[in-house]
């Protein structure tokens, strides 16, 4: 029962956290919010982000409320998993640090799979006008463009995704996993760690 409860909590909260992270990434990328998928993300996240936006100012390209909501959802997910699994709660500082580590891990995972999805779509339907393909391209372009500038032009071959995958994996191994281990974060507390 414990494993099933942890699975359900991680799945439900993980999916909502993914939507919040996508909204944050859409804001950073200045994506087209008239895209039907972007509108769906906004509609699903607005009930919780709306009240936070009234209190927290918008800074630059993104709303601080979105980032805070992502942190709070991750924090709540960790607390619920610990309680369901029968562990006691650690001190609030450890919870906050674990939440930041989990949030960073989720951002890297989402970016990895968004790039992977855009690669697959470029092979299967290179000239598609589907809103999902366009949204993936908008989400990944802020990371892919600098990688393309770093690599020489090889005609029709684009090796920038490989460079970005290497960087994502290095960040995951050298930063996220090292921080998780340094701060005593239990394995499996957050999906992907």
PDB file of C-alpha atoms in Angstrom:
ATOM      1  CA  UNK A   1       0.000   0.000   0.000  1.00  0.00           C
ATOM      2  CA  UNK A   2       2.861   2.350   0.815  1.00  0.00           C
ATOM      3  CA  UNK A   3       4.457   1.944  -2.614  1.00  0.00           C
ATOM      4  CA  UNK A   4       1.112   2.487  -4.333  1.00  0.00           C
ATOM      5  CA  UNK A   5       0.451   5.626  -2.292  1.00  0.00           C
ATOM      6  CA  UNK A   6       3.900   7.022  -3.053  1.00  0.00           C
ATOM      7  CA  UNK A   7       3.400   6.222  -6.744  1.00  0.00           C
ATOM      8  CA  UNK A   8       0.033   8.014  -6.877  1.00  0.00           C
ATOM      9  CA  UNK A   9       1.341  11.095  -5.045  1.00  0.00           C
ATOM     10  CA  UNK A  10       4.477  11.285  -7.188  1.00  0.00           C
ATOM     11  CA  UNK A  11       2.447  10.877 -10.365  1.00  0.00           C
ATOM     12  CA  UNK A  12      -0.273  13.427  -9.583  1.00  0.00           C
ATOM     13  CA  UNK A  13       2.010  16.045  -8.072  1.00  0.00           C
ATOM     14  CA  UNK A  14       4.713  15.322 -10.657  1.00  0.00           C
ATOM     15  CA  UNK A  15       2.303  15.964 -13.524  1.00  0.00           C
ATOM     16  CA  UNK A  16       1.134  19.233 -12.009  1.00  0.00           C
ATOM     17  CA  UNK A  17       4.725  20.244 -11.288  1.00  0.00           C
ATOM     18  CA  UNK A  18       5.534  19.524 -14.929  1.00  0.00           C
ATOM     19  CA  UNK A  19       2.766  21.911 -16.003  1.00  0.00           C
ATOM     20  CA  UNK A  20       4.101  24.625 -13.690  1.00  0.00           C
ATOM     21  CA  UNK A  21       7.639  24.150 -15.035  1.00  0.00           C
ATOM     22  CA  UNK A  22       6.347  24.251 -18.616  1.00  0.00           C
ATOM     23  CA  UNK A  23       4.572  27.519 -17.827  1.00  0.00           C
ATOM     24  CA  UNK A  24       7.786  28.924 -16.358  1.00  0.00           C
ATOM     25  CA  UNK A  25       9.765  27.817 -19.427  1.00  0.00           C
ATOM     26  CA  UNK A  26       7.126  29.306 -21.734  1.00  0.00           C
ATOM     27  CA  UNK A  27       7.530  32.636 -19.966  1.00  0.00           C
ATOM     28  CA  UNK A  28      11.321  32.503 -20.239  1.00  0.00           C
ATOM     29  CA  UNK A  29      11.145  31.589 -23.929  1.00  0.00           C
ATOM     30  CA  UNK A  30       8.531  34.283 -24.639  1.00  0.00           C
ATOM     31  CA  UNK A  31       6.456  31.578 -26.277  1.00  0.00           C
ATOM     32  CA  UNK A  32       3.222  32.164 -28.151  1.00  0.00           C
ATOM     33  CA  UNK A  33       0.521  32.093 -25.490  1.00  0.00           C
ATOM     34  CA  UNK A  34      -2.152  31.918 -28.204  1.00  0.00           C
ATOM     35  CA  UNK A  35      -1.007  28.353 -28.867  1.00  0.00           C
ATOM     36  CA  UNK A  36      -3.854  26.067 -27.695  1.00  0.00           C
ATOM     37  CA  UNK A  37      -1.471  23.890 -25.678  1.00  0.00           C
ATOM     38  CA  UNK A  38       0.055  26.935 -23.981  1.00  0.00           C
ATOM     39  CA  UNK A  39      -3.457  28.150 -23.168  1.00  0.00           C
ATOM     40  CA  UNK A  40      -4.255  24.756 -21.633  1.00  0.00           C
ATOM     41  CA  UNK A  41      -1.132  24.983 -19.454  1.00  0.00           C
ATOM     42  CA  UNK A  42      -2.133  28.482 -18.332  1.00  0.00           C
ATOM     43  CA  UNK A  43      -5.718  27.413 -17.562  1.00  0.00           C
ATOM     44  CA  UNK A  44      -4.558  24.425 -15.516  1.00  0.00           C
ATOM     45  CA  UNK A  45      -2.000  26.389 -13.506  1.00  0.00           C
ATOM     46  CA  UNK A  46      -3.750  29.752 -13.143  1.00  0.00           C
ATOM     47  CA  UNK A  47      -5.969  28.789 -10.166  1.00  0.00           C
ATOM     48  CA  UNK A  48      -2.873  28.415  -7.966  1.00  0.00           C
ATOM     49  CA  UNK A  49      -0.595  30.944  -9.664  1.00  0.00           C
ATOM     50  CA  UNK A  50      -3.249  33.685  -9.745  1.00  0.00           C
ATOM     51  CA  UNK A  51      -3.329  34.335  -5.986  1.00  0.00           C
ATOM     52  CA  UNK A  52       0.476  34.260  -5.829  1.00  0.00           C
ATOM     53  CA  UNK A  53       0.720  36.766  -8.692  1.00  0.00           C
ATOM     54  CA  UNK A  54      -1.257  39.271  -6.660  1.00  0.00           C
ATOM     55  CA  UNK A  55       1.409  39.149  -3.949  1.00  0.00           C
ATOM     56  CA  UNK A  56       4.584  38.629  -5.994  1.00  0.00           C
ATOM     57  CA  UNK A  57       5.781  40.973  -8.700  1.00  0.00           C
ATOM     58  CA  UNK A  58       6.687  39.969 -12.213  1.00  0.00           C
ATOM     59  CA  UNK A  59      10.446  40.183 -12.649  1.00  0.00           C
ATOM     60  CA  UNK A  60      11.870  40.412 -16.130  1.00  0.00           C
ATOM     61  CA  UNK A  61      10.590  37.750 -18.473  1.00  0.00           C
ATOM     62  CA  UNK A  62       8.897  35.552 -15.912  1.00  0.00           C
ATOM     63  CA  UNK A  63       6.541  35.653 -13.010  1.00  0.00           C
ATOM     64  CA  UNK A  64       8.170  34.916  -9.666  1.00  0.00           C
ATOM     65  CA  UNK A  65       4.835  33.398  -8.627  1.00  0.00           C
ATOM     66  CA  UNK A  66       5.326  30.548 -11.111  1.00  0.00           C
ATOM     67  CA  UNK A  67       8.719  29.709  -9.666  1.00  0.00           C
ATOM     68  CA  UNK A  68       7.406  29.885  -6.095  1.00  0.00           C
ATOM     69  CA  UNK A  69       4.468  27.632  -6.988  1.00  0.00           C
ATOM     70  CA  UNK A  70       6.862  25.084  -8.495  1.00  0.00           C
ATOM     71  CA  UNK A  71       8.900  25.155  -5.285  1.00  0.00           C
ATOM     72  CA  UNK A  72       5.770  24.759  -3.128  1.00  0.00           C
ATOM     73  CA  UNK A  73       4.400  21.869  -5.216  1.00  0.00           C
ATOM     74  CA  UNK A  74       7.774  20.112  -5.003  1.00  0.00           C
ATOM     75  CA  UNK A  75       7.911  20.760  -1.246  1.00  0.00           C
ATOM     76  CA  UNK A  76       4.407  19.365  -0.741  1.00  0.00           C
ATOM     77  CA  UNK A  77       5.253  16.332  -2.877  1.00  0.00           C
ATOM     78  CA  UNK A  78       8.331  15.591  -0.753  1.00  0.00           C
ATOM     79  CA  UNK A  79       6.412  16.026   2.514  1.00  0.00           C
ATOM     80  CA  UNK A  80       3.601  13.719   1.356  1.00  0.00           C
ATOM     81  CA  UNK A  81       6.018  11.042   0.106  1.00  0.00           C
ATOM     82  CA  UNK A  82       7.921  11.121   3.400  1.00  0.00           C
ATOM     83  CA  UNK A  83       4.698  10.846   5.415  1.00  0.00           C
ATOM     84  CA  UNK A  84       3.228   8.052   3.280  1.00  0.00           C
ATOM     85  CA  UNK A  85       6.509   6.126   3.415  1.00  0.00           C
ATOM     86  CA  UNK A  86       6.501   6.416   7.208  1.00  0.00           C
ATOM     87  CA  UNK A  87       9.517   8.675   7.586  1.00  0.00           C
ATOM     88  CA  UNK A  88       9.603  11.644   9.880  1.00  0.00           C
ATOM     89  CA  UNK A  89       9.929  15.121   8.494  1.00  0.00           C
ATOM     90  CA  UNK A  90      13.424  16.597   8.441  1.00  0.00           C
ATOM     91  CA  UNK A  91      14.121  20.156   9.493  1.00  0.00           C
ATOM     92  CA  UNK A  92      12.571  22.892   7.314  1.00  0.00           C
ATOM     93  CA  UNK A  93      15.939  23.913   5.857  1.00  0.00           C
ATOM     94  CA  UNK A  94      16.566  20.382   4.571  1.00  0.00           C
ATOM     95  CA  UNK A  95      13.046  20.275   3.126  1.00  0.00           C
ATOM     96  CA  UNK A  96      13.614  23.575   1.328  1.00  0.00           C
ATOM     97  CA  UNK A  97      16.976  22.455  -0.062  1.00  0.00           C
ATOM     98  CA  UNK A  98      15.565  19.087  -1.152  1.00  0.00           C
ATOM     99  CA  UNK A  99      12.716  20.922  -2.884  1.00  0.00           C
ATOM    100  CA  UNK A 100      15.140  23.136  -4.792  1.00  0.00           C
ATOM    101  CA  UNK A 101      17.202  20.101  -5.786  1.00  0.00           C
ATOM    102  CA  UNK A 102      14.054  18.257  -6.909  1.00  0.00           C
ATOM    103  CA  UNK A 103      12.850  21.279  -8.859  1.00  0.00           C
ATOM    104  CA  UNK A 104      16.215  21.558 -10.618  1.00  0.00           C
ATOM    105  CA  UNK A 105      16.125  17.864 -11.466  1.00  0.00           C
ATOM    106  CA  UNK A 106      12.617  18.151 -12.894  1.00  0.00           C
ATOM    107  CA  UNK A 107      13.576  21.161 -15.037  1.00  0.00           C
ATOM    108  CA  UNK A 108      16.538  19.260 -16.506  1.00  0.00           C
ATOM    109  CA  UNK A 109      14.399  16.148 -17.136  1.00  0.00           C
ATOM    110  CA  UNK A 110      11.678  18.178 -18.825  1.00  0.00           C
ATOM    111  CA  UNK A 111      14.210  19.980 -20.999  1.00  0.00           C
ATOM    112  CA  UNK A 112      15.823  16.663 -21.966  1.00  0.00           C
ATOM    113  CA  UNK A 113      12.508  15.128 -23.031  1.00  0.00           C
ATOM    114  CA  UNK A 114      11.360  18.301 -24.807  1.00  0.00           C
ATOM    115  CA  UNK A 115      14.537  18.266 -26.906  1.00  0.00           C
ATOM    116  CA  UNK A 116      14.148  14.537 -27.532  1.00  0.00           C
ATOM    117  CA  UNK A 117      10.546  15.120 -28.631  1.00  0.00           C
ATOM    118  CA  UNK A 118      11.531  17.919 -30.987  1.00  0.00           C
ATOM    119  CA  UNK A 119      14.238  15.691 -32.522  1.00  0.00           C
ATOM    120  CA  UNK A 120      11.778  12.862 -33.130  1.00  0.00           C
ATOM    121  CA  UNK A 121       9.245  15.280 -34.612  1.00  0.00           C
ATOM    122  CA  UNK A 122      11.889  16.769 -36.914  1.00  0.00           C
ATOM    123  CA  UNK A 123      12.477  13.278 -38.331  1.00  0.00           C
ATOM    124  CA  UNK A 124       8.856  12.132 -38.552  1.00  0.00           C
ATOM    125  CA  UNK A 125       7.124  15.357 -39.549  1.00  0.00           C
ATOM    126  CA  UNK A 126       9.744  17.989 -40.395  1.00  0.00           C
ATOM    127  CA  UNK A 127       7.353  20.588 -41.837  1.00  0.00           C
ATOM    128  CA  UNK A 128       4.450  20.132 -39.443  1.00  0.00           C
ATOM    129  CA  UNK A 129       2.409  23.081 -38.215  1.00  0.00           C
ATOM    130  CA  UNK A 130       1.011  21.204 -35.239  1.00  0.00           C
ATOM    131  CA  UNK A 131       0.728  23.378 -32.104  1.00  0.00           C
ATOM    132  CA  UNK A 132       2.585  20.757 -30.047  1.00  0.00           C
ATOM    133  CA  UNK A 133       5.568  20.726 -32.400  1.00  0.00           C
ATOM    134  CA  UNK A 134       5.647  24.517 -32.450  1.00  0.00           C
ATOM    135  CA  UNK A 135       5.482  24.660 -28.652  1.00  0.00           C
ATOM    136  CA  UNK A 136       8.346  22.159 -28.302  1.00  0.00           C
ATOM    137  CA  UNK A 137      10.422  24.215 -30.709  1.00  0.00           C
ATOM    138  CA  UNK A 138       9.736  27.384 -28.711  1.00  0.00           C
ATOM    139  CA  UNK A 139      10.583  25.668 -25.418  1.00  0.00           C
ATOM    140  CA  UNK A 140      13.874  24.226 -26.628  1.00  0.00           C
ATOM    141  CA  UNK A 141      15.162  27.032 -28.854  1.00  0.00           C
ATOM    142  CA  UNK A 142      16.582  29.189 -26.008  1.00  0.00           C
ATOM    143  CA  UNK A 143      18.876  26.276 -25.117  1.00  0.00           C
ATOM    144  CA  UNK A 144      19.506  24.970 -28.621  1.00  0.00           C
ATOM    145  CA  UNK A 145      20.432  28.306 -30.252  1.00  0.00           C
ATOM    146  CA  UNK A 146      23.562  28.917 -28.123  1.00  0.00           C
ATOM    147  CA  UNK A 147      24.631  25.293 -28.697  1.00  0.00           C
ATOM    148  CA  UNK A 148      24.251  25.761 -32.466  1.00  0.00           C
ATOM    149  CA  UNK A 149      26.429  28.874 -32.317  1.00  0.00           C
ATOM    150  CA  UNK A 150      29.148  26.947 -30.459  1.00  0.00           C
ATOM    151  CA  UNK A 151      29.364  24.168 -33.057  1.00  0.00           C
ATOM    152  CA  UNK A 152      30.589  24.593 -36.628  1.00  0.00           C
ATOM    153  CA  UNK A 153      28.033  24.465 -39.439  1.00  0.00           C
ATOM    154  CA  UNK A 154      28.050  20.956 -40.893  1.00  0.00           C
ATOM    155  CA  UNK A 155      25.546  21.456 -43.674  1.00  0.00           C
ATOM    156  CA  UNK A 156      22.318  19.623 -42.951  1.00  0.00           C
ATOM    157  CA  UNK A 157      23.573  17.916 -39.794  1.00  0.00           C
ATOM    158  CA  UNK A 158      22.761  19.473 -36.436  1.00  0.00           C
ATOM    159  CA  UNK A 159      24.802  18.106 -33.546  1.00  0.00           C
ATOM    160  CA  UNK A 160      23.630  20.748 -31.076  1.00  0.00           C
ATOM    161  CA  UNK A 161      21.164  18.362 -29.359  1.00  0.00           C
ATOM    162  CA  UNK A 162      24.053  16.032 -28.534  1.00  0.00           C
ATOM    163  CA  UNK A 163      25.970  18.911 -26.946  1.00  0.00           C
ATOM    164  CA  UNK A 164      22.899  19.956 -24.954  1.00  0.00           C
ATOM    165  CA  UNK A 165      22.270  16.344 -23.834  1.00  0.00           C
ATOM    166  CA  UNK A 166      25.870  16.118 -22.623  1.00  0.00           C
ATOM    167  CA  UNK A 167      25.507  19.392 -20.704  1.00  0.00           C
ATOM    168  CA  UNK A 168      22.181  18.316 -19.172  1.00  0.00           C
ATOM    169  CA  UNK A 169      23.651  14.976 -18.069  1.00  0.00           C
ATOM    170  CA  UNK A 170      26.742  16.670 -16.637  1.00  0.00           C
ATOM    171  CA  UNK A 171      24.576  19.141 -14.712  1.00  0.00           C
ATOM    172  CA  UNK A 172      22.484  16.263 -13.435  1.00  0.00           C
ATOM    173  CA  UNK A 173      25.503  14.201 -12.343  1.00  0.00           C
ATOM    174  CA  UNK A 174      27.845  16.917 -11.105  1.00  0.00           C
ATOM    175  CA  UNK A 175      25.379  19.392  -9.623  1.00  0.00           C
ATOM    176  CA  UNK A 176      21.966  17.864  -8.884  1.00  0.00           C
ATOM    177  CA  UNK A 177      23.057  14.399  -7.722  1.00  0.00           C
ATOM    178  CA  UNK A 178      26.054  15.779  -5.827  1.00  0.00           C
ATOM    179  CA  UNK A 179      23.835  18.279  -4.010  1.00  0.00           C
ATOM    180  CA  UNK A 180      21.270  15.576  -3.250  1.00  0.00           C
ATOM    181  CA  UNK A 181      23.972  13.366  -1.778  1.00  0.00           C
ATOM    182  CA  UNK A 182      25.628  16.243   0.126  1.00  0.00           C
ATOM    183  CA  UNK A 183      22.358  17.259   1.768  1.00  0.00           C
ATOM    184  CA  UNK A 184      21.317  13.696   2.632  1.00  0.00           C
ATOM    185  CA  UNK A 185      18.354  13.550   0.272  1.00  0.00           C
ATOM    186  CA  UNK A 186      16.887  10.014   0.290  1.00  0.00           C
ATOM    187  CA  UNK A 187      17.056   8.228  -3.071  1.00  0.00           C
ATOM    188  CA  UNK A 188      13.736   7.923  -4.861  1.00  0.00           C
ATOM    189  CA  UNK A 189      12.211  10.862  -3.007  1.00  0.00           C
ATOM    190  CA  UNK A 190      11.961  12.738  -6.293  1.00  0.00           C
ATOM    191  CA  UNK A 191      11.452  10.983  -9.623  1.00  0.00           C
ATOM    192  CA  UNK A 192      14.741  10.802 -11.482  1.00  0.00           C
ATOM    193  CA  UNK A 193      16.963  11.016  -8.404  1.00  0.00           C
TER     194      UNK A 193
END
